[in-house]
Short mmCIF file of C-alpha atoms in Angstrom, two decimals:
data_model
loop_
_atom_site.label_atom_id
_atom_site.label_comp_id
_atom_site.label_asym_id
_atom_site.label_seq_id
_atom_site.Cartn_x
_atom_site.Cartn_y
_atom_site.Cartn_z
CA UNK A 1 26.86 23.93 15.05
CA UNK A 2 23.70 23.05 13.15
CA UNK A 3 24.10 21.95 9.51
CA UNK A 4 21.05 22.12 7.25
CA UNK A 5 20.51 20.27 4.00
CA UNK A 6 17.71 19.42 1.55
CA UNK A 7 16.86 16.37 -0.51
CA UNK A 8 14.35 16.39 -3.36
CA UNK A 9 13.07 12.88 -4.01
CA UNK A 10 10.98 11.43 -6.81
CA UNK A 11 10.06 7.81 -7.52
CA UNK A 12 7.83 5.78 -9.83
CA UNK A 13 7.53 8.62 -12.34
CA UNK A 14 6.72 5.98 -15.01
CA UNK A 15 7.72 7.99 -18.04
CA UNK A 16 5.57 11.02 -17.20
CA UNK A 17 7.80 13.66 -18.76
CA UNK A 18 5.47 16.15 -20.45
CA UNK A 19 2.62 17.79 -18.52
CA UNK A 20 -0.06 15.94 -20.47
CA UNK A 21 -2.62 13.22 -19.80
CA UNK A 22 -2.24 11.00 -22.86
CA UNK A 23 -5.44 9.05 -22.29
CA UNK A 24 -7.60 12.17 -21.99
CA UNK A 25 -5.41 14.23 -24.37
CA UNK A 26 -5.39 17.26 -22.13
CA UNK A 27 -2.75 19.28 -20.22
CA UNK A 28 -1.94 18.37 -16.63
CA UNK A 29 0.09 19.92 -13.84
CA UNK A 30 2.48 17.01 -13.65
CA UNK A 31 5.53 15.55 -15.32
CA UNK A 32 9.28 15.58 -14.80
CA UNK A 33 9.74 18.77 -16.82
CA UNK A 34 7.39 20.63 -14.48
CA UNK A 35 9.04 19.03 -11.45
CA UNK A 36 12.40 20.35 -12.61
CA UNK A 37 11.10 23.93 -12.42
CA UNK A 38 10.22 23.49 -8.72
CA UNK A 39 13.70 22.43 -7.60
CA UNK A 40 15.89 25.03 -5.90
CA UNK A 41 19.36 23.57 -5.74
CA UNK A 42 22.48 24.77 -3.96
CA UNK A 43 25.58 23.18 -2.51
CA UNK A 44 23.62 21.67 0.37
CA UNK A 45 20.94 20.05 -1.81
CA UNK A 46 20.71 16.59 -3.35
CA UNK A 47 18.21 15.43 -5.97
CA UNK A 48 17.44 11.69 -5.83
CA UNK A 49 15.11 9.26 -7.61
CA UNK A 50 13.80 5.80 -6.69
CA UNK A 51 13.35 4.16 -10.10
CA UNK A 52 10.56 2.90 -12.37
CA UNK A 53 11.23 5.55 -15.00
CA UNK A 54 11.20 3.62 -18.29
CA UNK A 55 7.62 2.32 -18.40
CA UNK A 56 4.21 3.87 -18.13
CA UNK A 57 3.46 6.38 -20.90
CA UNK A 58 2.97 6.15 -24.67
CA UNK A 59 5.83 8.64 -25.06
CA UNK A 60 8.36 6.23 -23.57
CA UNK A 61 6.77 3.24 -25.31
CA UNK A 62 7.06 4.97 -28.68
CA UNK A 63 10.61 6.16 -27.98
CA UNK A 64 11.87 2.72 -26.99
CA UNK A 65 10.40 1.19 -30.16
CA UNK A 66 11.88 3.92 -32.40
CA UNK A 67 14.90 5.06 -30.42
CA UNK A 68 17.30 4.74 -33.36
CA UNK A 69 15.54 7.76 -34.89
CA UNK A 70 15.71 10.01 -31.82
CA UNK A 71 19.13 11.16 -30.56
CA UNK A 72 17.93 12.52 -27.20
CA UNK A 73 16.74 10.09 -24.53
CA UNK A 74 13.59 11.77 -23.18
CA UNK A 75 13.69 10.32 -19.66
CA UNK A 76 17.37 11.05 -19.19
CA UNK A 77 16.93 14.57 -20.58
CA UNK A 78 14.18 15.30 -18.07
CA UNK A 79 16.15 13.95 -15.11
CA UNK A 80 19.27 15.81 -16.23
CA UNK A 81 17.23 19.03 -16.27
CA UNK A 82 16.31 18.33 -12.65
CA UNK A 83 19.96 18.14 -11.69
CA UNK A 84 19.58 14.53 -10.53
CA UNK A 85 22.53 13.45 -8.40
CA UNK A 86 21.80 9.79 -7.57
CA UNK A 87 19.12 7.29 -8.47
CA UNK A 88 18.38 3.60 -8.22
CA UNK A 89 16.58 1.18 -10.52
CA UNK A 90 12.96 0.05 -10.24
CA UNK A 91 11.58 -3.31 -11.28
CA UNK A 92 10.04 -1.85 -14.46
CA UNK A 93 13.39 -0.46 -15.60
CA UNK A 94 14.41 -4.02 -16.49
CA UNK A 95 11.37 -4.62 -18.73
CA UNK A 96 13.06 -3.66 -21.99
CA UNK A 97 16.30 -5.60 -21.76
CA UNK A 98 19.97 -4.95 -21.15
CA UNK A 99 20.66 -2.69 -24.13
CA UNK A 100 17.77 -0.31 -23.37
CA UNK A 101 18.96 -0.11 -19.76
CA UNK A 102 22.55 0.52 -20.90
CA UNK A 103 21.41 3.35 -23.17
CA UNK A 104 19.35 4.95 -20.40
CA UNK A 105 22.14 4.82 -17.82
CA UNK A 106 24.65 6.12 -20.35
CA UNK A 107 22.50 9.18 -21.04
CA UNK A 108 22.03 10.03 -17.35
CA UNK A 109 24.33 12.58 -15.73
CA UNK A 110 23.42 11.36 -12.26
CA UNK A 111 25.01 8.25 -10.80
CA UNK A 112 23.02 5.02 -10.61
CA UNK A 113 23.37 3.34 -7.21
CA UNK A 114 22.07 -0.20 -6.93
CA UNK A 115 23.88 -2.34 -4.39
CA UNK A 116 21.99 -5.55 -5.18
CA UNK A 117 22.39 -5.49 -8.98
CA UNK A 118 25.46 -7.23 -10.34
CA UNK A 119 26.29 -6.41 -13.96
CA UNK A 120 27.56 -9.62 -15.55
CA UNK A 121 27.82 -7.88 -18.92
CA UNK A 122 30.22 -5.31 -17.50
CA UNK A 123 28.80 -2.34 -19.44
CA UNK A 124 26.49 -0.59 -16.96
CA UNK A 125 27.74 2.38 -14.91
CA UNK A 126 26.51 1.01 -11.58
CA UNK A 127 27.88 1.66 -8.11
CA UNK A 128 26.64 0.22 -4.80
CA UNK A 129 26.94 3.47 -2.85
CA UNK A 130 28.50 6.92 -2.83
CA UNK A 131 29.42 9.66 -0.36
CA UNK A 132 28.84 13.34 -1.18
CA UNK A 133 30.37 16.12 0.90
CA UNK A 134 28.01 19.09 0.87
CA UNK A 135 29.03 22.75 0.94
CA UNK A 136 28.57 22.80 4.72
CA UNK A 137 31.06 19.94 5.07
CA UNK A 138 28.34 17.42 5.94
CA UNK A 139 29.07 13.98 4.50
CA UNK A 140 25.94 12.28 3.09
CA UNK A 141 26.21 8.60 2.21
CA UNK A 142 23.70 7.21 -0.28
CA UNK A 143 22.97 3.66 -1.41
CA UNK A 144 20.29 2.24 -3.67
CA UNK A 145 18.38 -1.06 -3.53
CA UNK A 146 15.72 -2.60 -5.79
CA UNK A 147 13.21 -5.19 -4.62
CA UNK A 148 14.63 -8.62 -5.39
CA UNK A 149 11.20 -9.63 -6.67
CA UNK A 150 12.59 -8.54 -10.03
CA UNK A 151 13.78 -12.16 -10.17
CA UNK A 152 10.17 -13.31 -9.87
CA UNK A 153 8.55 -10.89 -12.30
CA UNK A 154 11.04 -10.23 -15.05
CA UNK A 155 11.37 -12.22 -18.26
CA UNK A 156 14.48 -14.43 -18.06
CA UNK A 157 16.06 -13.05 -21.24
CA UNK A 158 16.11 -9.55 -19.73
CA UNK A 159 18.21 -10.74 -16.78
CA UNK A 160 20.72 -12.92 -18.64
CA UNK A 161 23.51 -10.37 -18.08
CA UNK A 162 22.38 -9.30 -14.61
CA UNK A 163 22.10 -10.81 -11.16
CA UNK A 164 19.68 -9.38 -8.58
CA UNK A 165 20.67 -10.34 -5.04
CA UNK A 166 18.80 -10.22 -1.73
CA UNK A 167 17.65 -6.65 -1.10
CA UNK A 168 17.92 -6.68 2.69
CA UNK A 169 21.37 -8.26 2.78
CA UNK A 170 22.65 -5.80 0.18
CA UNK A 171 21.25 -2.92 2.23
CA UNK A 172 22.98 -4.32 5.33
CA UNK A 173 26.34 -4.53 3.53
CA UNK A 174 25.94 -1.00 2.19
CA UNK A 175 25.11 0.39 5.63
CA UNK A 176 28.15 -1.25 7.16
CA UNK A 177 30.39 0.16 4.42
CA UNK A 178 28.95 3.67 4.71
CA UNK A 179 28.77 3.89 8.50
CA UNK A 180 32.36 5.11 9.10
CA UNK A 181 32.39 7.27 5.95
CA UNK A 182 29.41 9.59 6.44
CA UNK A 183 27.49 11.73 8.90
CA UNK A 184 24.04 11.06 7.40
CA UNK A 185 23.18 7.72 5.78
CA UNK A 186 20.44 7.50 3.13
CA UNK A 187 18.94 4.42 1.49
CA UNK A 188 16.95 4.76 -1.74
CA UNK A 189 14.82 1.61 -1.74
CA UNK A 190 12.64 0.67 -4.68
CA UNK A 191 10.34 -1.31 -2.46
CA UNK A 192 7.62 -0.57 0.01
CA UNK A 193 6.29 -1.19 3.50
CA UNK A 194 5.36 -4.71 4.50
CA UNK A 195 3.32 -3.44 7.45
CA UNK A 196 0.36 -1.12 7.80
CA UNK A 197 2.01 2.05 9.04
CA UNK A 198 -0.79 3.13 11.37
CA UNK A 199 -1.20 -0.20 13.17
CA UNK A 200 1.89 -2.33 12.46
CA UNK A 201 -0.32 -5.08 11.01
CA UNK A 202 1.66 -7.35 8.69
CA UNK A 203 0.49 -6.89 5.12
CA UNK A 204 2.73 -9.47 3.46
CA UNK A 205 5.64 -11.71 4.37
CA UNK A 206 6.57 -12.43 0.74
CA UNK A 207 9.77 -10.40 0.81
CA UNK A 208 8.65 -8.11 -2.02
CA UNK A 209 8.60 -5.18 0.41
CA UNK A 210 10.94 -4.97 3.42
CA UNK A 211 11.11 -1.25 4.21
CA UNK A 212 10.02 -1.68 7.83
CA UNK A 213 12.66 -4.31 8.44
CA UNK A 214 15.35 -2.14 6.83
CA UNK A 215 14.35 0.79 9.04
CA UNK A 216 14.29 -1.19 12.27
CA UNK A 217 17.35 -3.36 11.82
CA UNK A 218 19.79 -1.32 9.73
CA UNK A 219 19.53 2.13 11.30
CA UNK A 220 19.64 4.30 8.19
CA UNK A 221 18.93 7.93 9.00
CA UNK A 222 16.66 8.37 5.97
CA UNK A 223 14.81 5.71 3.97
CA UNK A 224 13.39 6.86 0.62
CA UNK A 225 10.92 4.24 -0.61
CA UNK A 226 8.83 3.70 -3.73
CA UNK A 227 7.17 0.87 -5.66
CA UNK A 228 3.87 0.83 -3.72
CA UNK A 229 2.71 4.24 -5.03
CA UNK A 230 1.62 5.24 -1.52
CA UNK A 231 1.60 8.86 -0.37
CA UNK A 232 3.75 8.80 2.77
CA UNK A 233 4.90 12.33 3.52
CA UNK A 234 6.97 11.18 6.48
CA UNK A 235 6.92 8.57 9.23
CA UNK A 236 9.33 7.63 12.01
CA UNK A 237 10.20 3.91 12.07
CA UNK A 238 12.56 3.20 14.97
CA UNK A 239 15.48 5.59 14.36
CA UNK A 240 14.75 6.05 10.66
CA UNK A 241 12.72 8.73 8.89
CA UNK A 242 10.86 7.11 5.96
CA UNK A 243 8.93 8.63 3.06
CA UNK A 244 7.24 7.57 -0.18
CA UNK A 245 5.88 9.75 -3.00
CA UNK A 246 2.86 8.74 -5.07
CA UNK A 247 3.38 7.72 -8.69
CA UNK A 248 3.34 9.48 -12.06
CA UNK A 249 5.24 12.70 -11.37
CA UNK A 250 2.43 14.68 -9.81
CA UNK A 251 4.46 15.63 -6.74
CA UNK A 252 8.00 15.32 -5.47
CA UNK A 253 9.08 15.07 -1.84
CA UNK A 254 11.19 17.74 -0.20
CA UNK A 255 13.06 16.37 2.82
CA UNK A 256 14.74 18.98 5.01
CA UNK A 257 17.41 17.82 7.44
CA UNK A 258 19.07 19.44 10.41
CA UNK A 259 22.25 17.91 11.81
CA UNK A 260 23.47 19.02 15.21
CA UNK A 261 26.18 17.03 16.96
CA UNK A 262 25.39 13.35 16.45
CA UNK A 263 21.67 13.85 15.86
CA UNK A 264 19.74 14.50 12.65
CA UNK A 265 16.13 15.68 12.52
CA UNK A 266 13.95 15.53 9.43
CA UNK A 267 10.82 17.20 8.15
CA UNK A 268 9.31 16.41 4.77
CA UNK A 269 6.47 17.60 2.57
CA UNK A 270 5.08 17.12 -0.92
CA UNK A 271 5.87 19.68 -3.62
CA UNK A 272 3.32 19.81 -6.49
CA UNK A 273 4.82 19.60 -9.96
CA UNK A 274 3.24 22.94 -10.86
CA UNK A 275 2.25 24.35 -14.24
CA UNK A 276 5.52 25.76 -15.57
CA UNK A 277 8.67 24.36 -17.15
CA UNK A 278 11.86 25.73 -18.66
CA UNK A 279 12.40 26.01 -22.40
CA UNK A 280 14.90 23.15 -22.40
CA UNK A 281 14.70 20.24 -22.73
CA UNK A 282 11.00 20.89 -23.47
CA UNK A 283 11.67 22.36 -26.90
CA UNK A 284 14.30 19.76 -27.76
CA UNK A 285 11.75 16.98 -27.08
CA UNK A 286 8.80 18.60 -28.88
CA UNK A 287 9.41 16.80 -32.18
CA UNK A 288 9.25 13.45 -30.39
CA UNK A 289 6.14 14.51 -28.49
CA UNK A 290 4.40 15.56 -31.71
CA UNK A 291 5.30 12.25 -33.36
CA UNK A 292 3.81 10.41 -30.38
CA UNK A 293 0.59 12.44 -30.54
CA UNK A 294 0.23 11.69 -34.27
CA UNK A 295 0.84 7.98 -33.66
CA UNK A 296 -1.70 7.90 -30.85
CA UNK A 297 -4.44 9.47 -32.96
CA UNK A 298 -4.09 7.23 -36.02
CA UNK A 299 -7.25 5.09 -36.40
CA UNK A 300 -6.49 1.37 -36.31
CA UNK A 301 -10.01 -0.03 -36.67
CA UNK A 302 -13.52 0.14 -35.33
CA UNK A 303 -15.97 -1.45 -32.92
CA UNK A 304 -19.55 -2.24 -33.83
CA UNK A 305 -20.47 -0.12 -30.82
CA UNK A 306 -18.22 1.92 -28.50
CA UNK A 307 -17.51 0.70 -24.96
CA UNK A 308 -18.29 3.37 -22.34
CA UNK A 309 -16.02 3.62 -19.29
CA UNK A 310 -16.69 0.65 -17.00
CA UNK A 311 -16.88 1.33 -13.28
CA UNK A 312 -14.65 -1.08 -11.35
CA UNK A 313 -17.16 -2.76 -9.04
CA UNK A 314 -19.84 -3.01 -11.74
CA UNK A 315 -17.40 -4.64 -14.17
CA UNK A 316 -16.20 -7.08 -11.52
CA UNK A 317 -19.80 -8.07 -10.75
CA UNK A 318 -21.21 -8.26 -14.26
CA UNK A 319 -18.28 -8.61 -16.64
CA UNK A 320 -16.24 -6.26 -18.77
CA UNK A 321 -16.38 -5.79 -22.54
CA UNK A 322 -12.84 -4.39 -22.44
CA UNK A 323 -11.55 -7.45 -20.59
CA UNK A 324 -13.44 -9.73 -22.97
CA UNK A 325 -11.58 -8.09 -25.86
CA UNK A 326 -8.20 -8.52 -24.21
CA UNK A 327 -8.97 -12.14 -23.40
CA UNK A 328 -10.04 -12.82 -26.98
CA UNK A 329 -6.76 -11.36 -28.22
CA UNK A 330 -4.90 -13.69 -25.86
CA UNK A 331 -6.91 -16.76 -26.85
CA UNK A 332 -6.45 -16.07 -30.57
CA UNK A 333 -2.72 -15.50 -30.17
CA UNK A 334 -2.04 -18.64 -28.14
CA UNK A 335 -4.79 -21.18 -28.82
CA UNK A 336 -5.11 -21.64 -25.05
CA UNK A 337 -8.17 -23.23 -23.43
CA UNK A 338 -8.57 -20.48 -20.83
CA UNK A 339 -7.39 -16.88 -20.63
CA UNK A 340 -7.30 -14.34 -17.84
CA UNK A 341 -6.56 -10.63 -17.87
CA UNK A 342 -6.74 -7.69 -15.52
CA UNK A 343 -7.53 -4.00 -15.99
CA UNK A 344 -5.95 -0.92 -14.46
CA UNK A 345 -7.14 0.92 -11.38
CA UNK A 346 -9.22 3.52 -13.23
CA UNK A 347 -12.45 2.97 -15.17
CA UNK A 348 -11.73 2.43 -18.87
CA UNK A 349 -13.71 2.05 -22.06
CA UNK A 350 -12.90 2.10 -25.76
CA UNK A 351 -14.23 4.59 -28.29
CA UNK A 352 -14.78 3.89 -31.98
CA UNK A 353 -12.96 4.43 -34.29
CA UNK A 354 -10.24 2.85 -32.17
CA UNK A 355 -6.89 4.63 -31.92
CA UNK A 356 -3.63 3.68 -30.23
CA UNK A 357 -4.47 6.35 -27.65
CA UNK A 358 -7.57 4.37 -26.74
CA UNK A 359 -5.71 1.06 -26.63
CA UNK A 360 -2.84 2.34 -24.48
CA UNK A 361 -5.29 4.04 -22.12
CA UNK A 362 -7.25 0.81 -21.75
CA UNK A 363 -4.19 -1.44 -21.33
CA UNK A 364 -1.56 0.36 -19.28
CA UNK A 365 1.06 -2.33 -18.90
CA UNK A 366 4.10 -3.43 -20.92
CA UNK A 367 3.08 -7.07 -20.50
CA UNK A 368 3.76 -9.99 -22.80
CA UNK A 369 1.96 -13.36 -22.82
CA UNK A 370 2.73 -16.67 -21.18
CA UNK A 371 0.89 -19.99 -21.59
CA UNK A 372 0.93 -22.23 -18.51
CA UNK A 373 -0.05 -25.85 -18.02
CA UNK A 374 -2.66 -25.86 -15.25
CA UNK A 375 -5.26 -28.09 -13.65
CA UNK A 376 -8.84 -27.51 -12.60
CA UNK A 377 -7.63 -27.06 -9.02
CA UNK A 378 -5.21 -24.31 -10.10
CA UNK A 379 -7.99 -22.45 -11.92
CA UNK A 380 -10.31 -22.85 -8.95
CA UNK A 381 -7.74 -21.36 -6.59
CA UNK A 382 -7.21 -18.41 -8.96
CA UNK A 383 -10.95 -17.81 -9.08
CA UNK A 384 -11.16 -17.91 -5.29
CA UNK A 385 -8.59 -15.13 -5.24
CA UNK A 386 -10.83 -13.14 -7.59
CA UNK A 387 -13.88 -13.84 -5.43
CA UNK A 388 -12.02 -12.36 -2.44
CA UNK A 389 -12.27 -8.99 -4.24
CA UNK A 390 -15.78 -8.63 -2.80
CA UNK A 391 -17.17 -8.22 0.68
CA UNK A 392 -20.77 -7.71 1.74
CA UNK A 393 -22.04 -4.68 3.62
CA UNK A 394 -25.71 -4.74 4.60
CA UNK A 395 -26.19 -7.49 2.06
CA UNK A 396 -24.67 -5.53 -0.83
CA UNK A 397 -21.28 -6.19 -2.44
CA UNK A 398 -18.45 -3.71 -2.22
CA UNK A 399 -14.71 -3.89 -2.93
CA UNK A 400 -12.84 -5.63 -0.15
CA UNK A 401 -10.37 -3.58 1.87
CA UNK A 402 -7.78 -6.24 0.98
CA UNK A 403 -7.71 -4.80 -2.56
CA UNK A 404 -7.69 -1.16 -1.41
CA UNK A 405 -5.07 -1.06 1.36
CA UNK A 406 -2.24 -0.27 1.71
CA UNK A 407 -2.63 0.66 -1.96
CA UNK A 408 -5.40 0.33 -4.52
CA UNK A 409 -5.07 -2.96 -6.43
CA UNK A 410 -8.07 -3.33 -8.71
CA UNK A 411 -5.55 -4.73 -11.21
CA UNK A 412 -5.30 -7.88 -9.08
CA UNK A 413 -8.88 -8.83 -9.93
CA UNK A 414 -8.76 -11.05 -13.04
CA UNK A 415 -11.42 -11.63 -15.69
CA UNK A 416 -11.48 -15.14 -17.20
CA UNK A 417 -12.51 -16.35 -20.66
CA UNK A 418 -13.22 -19.89 -21.82
CA UNK A 419 -15.11 -20.66 -18.60
CA UNK A 420 -18.62 -20.79 -17.18
CA UNK A 421 -18.22 -19.86 -13.49
CA UNK A 422 -20.05 -18.32 -10.55
CA UNK A 423 -19.23 -16.82 -7.14
CA UNK A 424 -21.51 -16.94 -4.10
CA UNK A 425 -20.52 -14.03 -1.85
CA UNK A 426 -22.61 -15.39 1.02
CA UNK A 427 -20.01 -18.11 1.49
CA UNK A 428 -16.66 -17.67 3.30
CA UNK A 429 -13.67 -16.39 1.36
CA UNK A 430 -11.93 -19.41 -0.14
CA UNK A 431 -15.20 -21.30 -0.64
CA UNK A 432 -17.04 -18.99 -3.02
CA UNK A 433 -16.64 -20.70 -6.40
CA UNK A 434 -19.92 -22.60 -6.77
CA UNK A 435 -19.86 -23.27 -10.51
CA UNK A 436 -16.90 -24.07 -12.73
CA UNK A 437 -17.08 -25.62 -16.18
CA UNK A 438 -15.98 -25.07 -19.75
CA UNK A 439 -17.86 -22.50 -21.78
CA UNK A 440 -19.99 -25.25 -23.34
CA UNK A 441 -20.96 -26.50 -19.87
CA UNK A 442 -18.77 -29.62 -19.92
CA UNK A 443 -16.45 -30.40 -16.99
CA UNK A 444 -12.89 -29.10 -17.10
CA UNK A 445 -11.76 -32.69 -16.76
CA UNK A 446 -8.94 -34.40 -14.96
CA UNK A 447 -6.30 -33.63 -17.59
CA UNK A 448 -4.12 -30.51 -17.94
CA UNK A 449 -5.40 -27.26 -19.43
CA UNK A 450 -3.62 -24.40 -21.15
CA UNK A 451 -4.00 -21.03 -19.41
CA UNK A 452 -2.86 -17.86 -21.14
CA UNK A 453 -2.03 -14.89 -18.95
CA UNK A 454 0.39 -11.98 -18.71
CA UNK A 455 4.03 -12.50 -17.83
CA UNK A 456 3.29 -10.46 -14.68
CA UNK A 457 0.49 -12.73 -13.49
CA UNK A 458 2.37 -15.89 -14.47
CA UNK A 459 4.89 -15.16 -11.73
CA UNK A 460 2.14 -15.67 -9.14
CA UNK A 461 2.16 -12.10 -7.91
CA UNK A 462 -0.98 -10.39 -6.66
CA UNK A 463 -2.21 -13.36 -4.65
CA UNK A 464 -1.95 -15.95 -7.44
CA UNK A 465 0.99 -17.85 -6.00
CA UNK A 466 -0.45 -21.11 -7.30
CA UNK A 467 0.63 -20.09 -10.81
CA UNK A 468 4.28 -19.70 -9.87
CA UNK A 469 5.13 -23.40 -10.12
CA UNK A 470 3.00 -24.25 -13.17
CA UNK A 471 4.99 -25.48 -16.19
CA UNK A 472 5.53 -22.84 -18.88
CA UNK A 473 4.44 -24.06 -22.31
CA UNK A 474 5.13 -20.87 -24.29
CA UNK A 475 6.40 -17.31 -23.84
CA UNK A 476 5.63 -14.46 -26.22
CA UNK A 477 7.72 -11.36 -26.87
CA UNK A 478 5.14 -8.89 -28.30
CA UNK A 479 3.59 -6.48 -25.80
CA UNK A 480 -0.16 -6.81 -25.43
CA UNK A 481 -1.15 -3.27 -26.58
CA UNK A 482 0.47 -4.04 -29.95
CA UNK A 483 -1.37 -7.37 -30.09
CA UNK A 484 -4.68 -5.66 -29.32
CA UNK A 485 -4.08 -3.13 -32.09
CA UNK A 486 -3.28 -5.91 -34.56
CA UNK A 487 -6.42 -7.86 -33.59
CA UNK A 488 -8.65 -4.82 -34.06
CA UNK A 489 -7.12 -4.12 -37.48
CA UNK A 490 -7.71 -7.72 -38.57
CA UNK A 491 -11.26 -8.04 -37.18
CA UNK A 492 -12.69 -4.55 -37.68
CA UNK A 493 -15.42 -3.78 -36.90
CA UNK A 494 -15.15 -5.82 -33.71
CA UNK A 495 -18.50 -6.87 -32.29
CA UNK A 496 -19.47 -7.99 -28.77
CA UNK A 497 -17.45 -11.00 -27.62
CA UNK A 498 -19.13 -13.80 -25.67
CA UNK A 499 -16.12 -15.76 -24.46
CA UNK A 500 -17.22 -16.31 -20.84
CA UNK A 501 -20.31 -16.89 -18.72
CA UNK A 502 -20.09 -15.42 -15.27
CA UNK A 503 -22.39 -14.81 -12.32
CA UNK A 504 -22.03 -13.30 -8.87
CA UNK A 505 -24.63 -14.31 -6.26
CA UNK A 506 -25.27 -12.38 -3.05
#
């Protein structure tokens, strides 16, 4: 007898609850509330999520900073409206500390499954796995895993009451425990594919992403991945069907399964979020949404001249006024000798008067600052990573495929301040830095330097592994968008900033 079942899967929704683009201040056909309207649930349906829910929009940023004034958790309310059954944690869900995570999990009706998170504080409703018997009698076992690179990226104080263990080994233990208990075994993995799916080419052996290894060695029937923000509607890896939805709640994945005897077949497709939503919890969250919109549109200062949106390749070749502003904020806050910052994947500018909407659109991340003790050699190696962003085609520079596949990573190109430096793209990758000095032209010197960067970059991620072992001189706790807003208030109107000299030769 054939048994049919459905799984709706979302991941990396990043706080996109309302169908609105906050940066452009216009409606969009996206968001968890719209997703909820697309779900048709019965006794043979599960709704699952892969994490990274608490970071990514001004709505969630504002809520987390003012949550004592708002009784309804917006992210939990949206997921509860979807009928979420099980979910796991993403790396960004740890960004706001133990208490914020406790509050979120306590407001969720679905069960959090995370087999490689140990709660030393004893207050989080976590389970390693669960088995659900559907209306048809089919037993579906589900476990959740988060990339153990949380240990690399996250600020130590946010993990004091938690222990993140090896993702693969936790997945192995969960599979062994579930094997005799279920007919269909599902792993929700907040991590991605370490290989290029079309060719099998190894993309990274860092351990951040191990989905291919999980599929080949652990024999889950269904592997629901996230983290990379890739659009993978469905792929067969050994005996496992694997999927991954793109980020920001534009689509969900519908996985349809058919179980006959000992064999399960899958088909999967993307479901657009659509343009409709139910009255609740939309109306219950409207007061919060209106408060966020008012906050976003409050002027905080001015620029002497507005910054138009900067195209990615042009900014990387000629410099970015937006990045220069962020670097100046970092230098002023830390007194460091050198600063580096990155920008998001989309072109950004900054209008004047400046509002929080403009700042949060220009700086998308919930990053804080770290000052590292570095040497000239460390800075040179970081710059060589930046220089690898380019490749030449018919003598003209373009963005290297290394920064575009398997996902777009413009944010791993860093802009530096406090330096006079140049790249020669005619030289091999790794030998492209042809000028490196202080801003006044003097040598960097044999002694140590202070480099200010984000807590994300300080972990060495994105190809900057050389930073991972550098001594930490200082850690900040204020998120950079708030620091940018404060700087603009104090220095308004902000004029052009000349805190770097930079040249690309080809």
